[in-house]
């Protein structure tokens, strides 16, 4: 068991002992978070609220594994990596959640359909959704899934309304 997994296990067990059965019943629901949920909580929601990415609870990868302005955190117990880019080619900063495996999120698809229907986002180039007049600078959001990789990204652009 890795050190972070051991700390998580010890921490959750102490919470269960203190809080009792109600927490025990809720714990499996919390453990069911997928890469999309992780992306929304750590990247998308903060960017939509003009805030910083959420890296709490994630271990930074060693500096010698970093490239240029990119910082990698994780992996989570599920194997998700949080990747921050302070100088993306498409904008000012970027945040993504990546997973080496297939994870088809119905919630991601539903979110995209809802955003397009409401007019908050419009279809952009190369599969990106681009935020509309409700936020500046504009955001670009992308979701990619294949048999080998799941990738959700948000970029804060330098585009203005």
Short mmCIF file of C-alpha atoms in Angstrom, two decimals:
data_model
loop_
_atom_site.label_atom_id
_atom_site.label_comp_id
_atom_site.label_asym_id
_atom_site.label_seq_id
_atom_site.Cartn_x
_atom_site.Cartn_y
_atom_site.Cartn_z
CA UNK A 1 0.00 0.00 0.00
CA UNK A 2 1.40 3.42 -0.93
CA UNK A 3 1.94 6.02 1.78
CA UNK A 4 -0.88 8.24 0.50
CA UNK A 5 -3.26 5.28 0.30
CA UNK A 6 -2.30 4.26 3.84
CA UNK A 7 -2.93 7.80 5.14
CA UNK A 8 -6.29 7.87 3.36
CA UNK A 9 -7.24 4.48 4.81
CA UNK A 10 -6.19 5.44 8.36
CA UNK A 11 -7.99 8.78 8.07
CA UNK A 12 -11.23 7.33 6.75
CA UNK A 13 -11.22 4.61 9.40
CA UNK A 14 -10.90 7.18 12.20
CA UNK A 15 -13.79 9.19 10.73
CA UNK A 16 -15.92 6.05 10.53
CA UNK A 17 -15.20 5.18 14.15
CA UNK A 18 -16.13 8.67 15.34
CA UNK A 19 -19.18 9.25 13.13
CA UNK A 20 -20.79 5.85 13.02
CA UNK A 21 -23.03 4.03 10.59
CA UNK A 22 -24.38 7.03 8.63
CA UNK A 23 -20.91 7.82 7.35
CA UNK A 24 -20.31 4.14 6.60
CA UNK A 25 -23.34 4.12 4.31
CA UNK A 26 -22.28 7.35 2.56
CA UNK A 27 -18.61 6.41 2.09
CA UNK A 28 -19.13 4.11 -0.94
CA UNK A 29 -20.97 6.91 -2.75
CA UNK A 30 -18.05 9.29 -2.28
CA UNK A 31 -15.62 6.66 -3.54
CA UNK A 32 -17.55 6.40 -6.81
CA UNK A 33 -16.29 9.73 -8.17
CA UNK A 34 -15.02 9.45 -11.72
CA UNK A 35 -12.52 11.50 -13.71
CA UNK A 36 -15.26 13.96 -14.76
CA UNK A 37 -16.23 14.63 -11.13
CA UNK A 38 -12.56 15.14 -10.27
CA UNK A 39 -12.20 17.52 -13.24
CA UNK A 40 -15.26 19.57 -12.30
CA UNK A 41 -14.17 19.92 -8.67
CA UNK A 42 -10.48 20.62 -9.28
CA UNK A 43 -10.48 22.47 -12.63
CA UNK A 44 -13.76 23.48 -14.24
CA UNK A 45 -15.66 24.89 -11.28
CA UNK A 46 -12.70 26.94 -10.03
CA UNK A 47 -12.00 28.34 -13.52
CA UNK A 48 -15.66 29.22 -14.04
CA UNK A 49 -15.50 31.14 -10.75
CA UNK A 50 -12.22 32.89 -11.69
CA UNK A 51 -10.32 30.99 -9.03
CA UNK A 52 -7.29 28.72 -8.79
CA UNK A 53 -7.11 24.99 -9.41
CA UNK A 54 -7.62 22.72 -6.40
CA UNK A 55 -4.55 20.58 -5.70
CA UNK A 56 -5.23 19.86 -2.02
CA UNK A 57 -4.83 16.22 -1.07
CA UNK A 58 -2.68 15.45 -4.13
CA UNK A 59 1.05 14.83 -4.08
CA UNK A 60 3.15 16.80 -6.60
CA UNK A 61 5.23 14.67 -8.94
CA UNK A 62 9.01 15.07 -8.66
CA UNK A 63 10.35 18.24 -10.28
CA UNK A 64 12.64 16.27 -12.62
CA UNK A 65 9.50 14.81 -14.25
CA UNK A 66 8.04 18.25 -15.01
CA UNK A 67 8.19 19.88 -18.42
CA UNK A 68 8.43 23.63 -18.88
CA UNK A 69 5.42 25.25 -17.21
CA UNK A 70 3.54 22.00 -16.54
CA UNK A 71 3.03 20.64 -13.04
CA UNK A 72 1.58 17.18 -12.38
CA UNK A 73 -0.23 16.13 -9.18
CA UNK A 74 -1.42 12.70 -8.12
CA UNK A 75 -2.20 10.08 -8.99
CA UNK A 76 -5.37 9.75 -6.97
CA UNK A 77 -6.34 6.34 -5.62
CA UNK A 78 -8.28 5.83 -8.87
CA UNK A 79 -5.22 6.66 -10.99
CA UNK A 80 -6.21 10.18 -12.09
CA UNK A 81 -3.55 12.80 -12.71
CA UNK A 82 -4.12 16.54 -12.38
CA UNK A 83 -2.00 18.49 -14.87
CA UNK A 84 -1.55 22.27 -14.59
CA UNK A 85 -0.01 24.28 -17.41
CA UNK A 86 0.97 27.88 -16.71
CA UNK A 87 1.76 28.56 -20.39
CA UNK A 88 -0.53 26.54 -22.67
CA UNK A 89 -0.39 27.21 -26.40
CA UNK A 90 -4.10 28.14 -26.45
CA UNK A 91 -4.27 30.60 -23.57
CA UNK A 92 -3.10 31.86 -20.21
CA UNK A 93 -3.40 28.75 -18.02
CA UNK A 94 -4.83 25.26 -18.26
CA UNK A 95 -5.99 22.48 -15.97
CA UNK A 96 -6.72 18.90 -16.95
CA UNK A 97 -7.54 15.55 -15.42
CA UNK A 98 -6.05 12.59 -17.23
CA UNK A 99 -6.55 8.86 -16.79
CA UNK A 100 -4.73 6.04 -18.55
CA UNK A 101 -7.83 4.05 -19.45
CA UNK A 102 -11.33 4.32 -20.80
CA UNK A 103 -13.89 6.06 -18.66
CA UNK A 104 -16.96 7.14 -20.62
CA UNK A 105 -18.73 9.73 -18.49
CA UNK A 106 -22.41 10.27 -19.15
CA UNK A 107 -22.21 13.28 -16.83
CA UNK A 108 -19.59 14.93 -19.08
CA UNK A 109 -21.73 14.39 -22.16
CA UNK A 110 -24.84 15.67 -20.37
CA UNK A 111 -22.96 18.76 -19.15
CA UNK A 112 -21.78 19.57 -22.68
CA UNK A 113 -25.24 19.16 -24.18
CA UNK A 114 -26.71 21.38 -21.44
CA UNK A 115 -24.06 24.09 -21.92
CA UNK A 116 -24.59 24.20 -25.69
CA UNK A 117 -28.39 24.28 -25.31
CA UNK A 118 -28.25 27.10 -22.74
CA UNK A 119 -25.86 29.17 -24.85
CA UNK A 120 -23.24 29.40 -22.07
CA UNK A 121 -20.77 27.62 -24.39
CA UNK A 122 -20.60 27.31 -28.17
CA UNK A 123 -18.79 24.82 -30.37
CA UNK A 124 -15.28 25.97 -31.18
CA UNK A 125 -12.47 24.57 -33.30
CA UNK A 126 -11.02 21.07 -32.90
CA UNK A 127 -13.69 19.81 -30.49
CA UNK A 128 -13.38 22.58 -27.91
CA UNK A 129 -16.38 24.27 -26.32
CA UNK A 130 -15.86 28.04 -25.91
CA UNK A 131 -17.59 30.07 -23.21
CA UNK A 132 -19.74 32.98 -24.31
CA UNK A 133 -20.27 36.50 -22.94
CA UNK A 134 -20.95 35.42 -19.34
CA UNK A 135 -17.24 35.25 -18.45
CA UNK A 136 -14.01 37.01 -19.35
CA UNK A 137 -11.49 35.87 -20.20
CA UNK A 138 -13.23 33.13 -22.09
CA UNK A 139 -12.78 29.47 -21.26
CA UNK A 140 -12.33 26.51 -23.56
CA UNK A 141 -13.39 23.03 -22.41
CA UNK A 142 -12.64 19.68 -24.00
CA UNK A 143 -13.46 16.05 -23.24
CA UNK A 144 -11.73 13.15 -24.96
CA UNK A 145 -12.21 9.47 -24.26
CA UNK A 146 -10.76 6.44 -25.99
CA UNK A 147 -9.94 2.90 -25.01
CA UNK A 148 -6.49 4.02 -23.86
CA UNK A 149 -7.10 7.46 -22.34
CA UNK A 150 -9.61 9.76 -20.69
CA UNK A 151 -8.82 13.48 -20.83
CA UNK A 152 -10.79 16.49 -19.60
CA UNK A 153 -9.30 19.98 -19.97
CA UNK A 154 -10.18 23.62 -19.40
CA UNK A 155 -8.10 26.52 -20.71
CA UNK A 156 -8.39 30.11 -19.62
CA UNK A 157 -7.84 31.92 -22.90
CA UNK A 158 -6.71 35.42 -23.72
CA UNK A 159 -9.95 35.92 -25.70
CA UNK A 160 -12.29 38.74 -24.72
CA UNK A 161 -15.96 39.17 -25.64
#
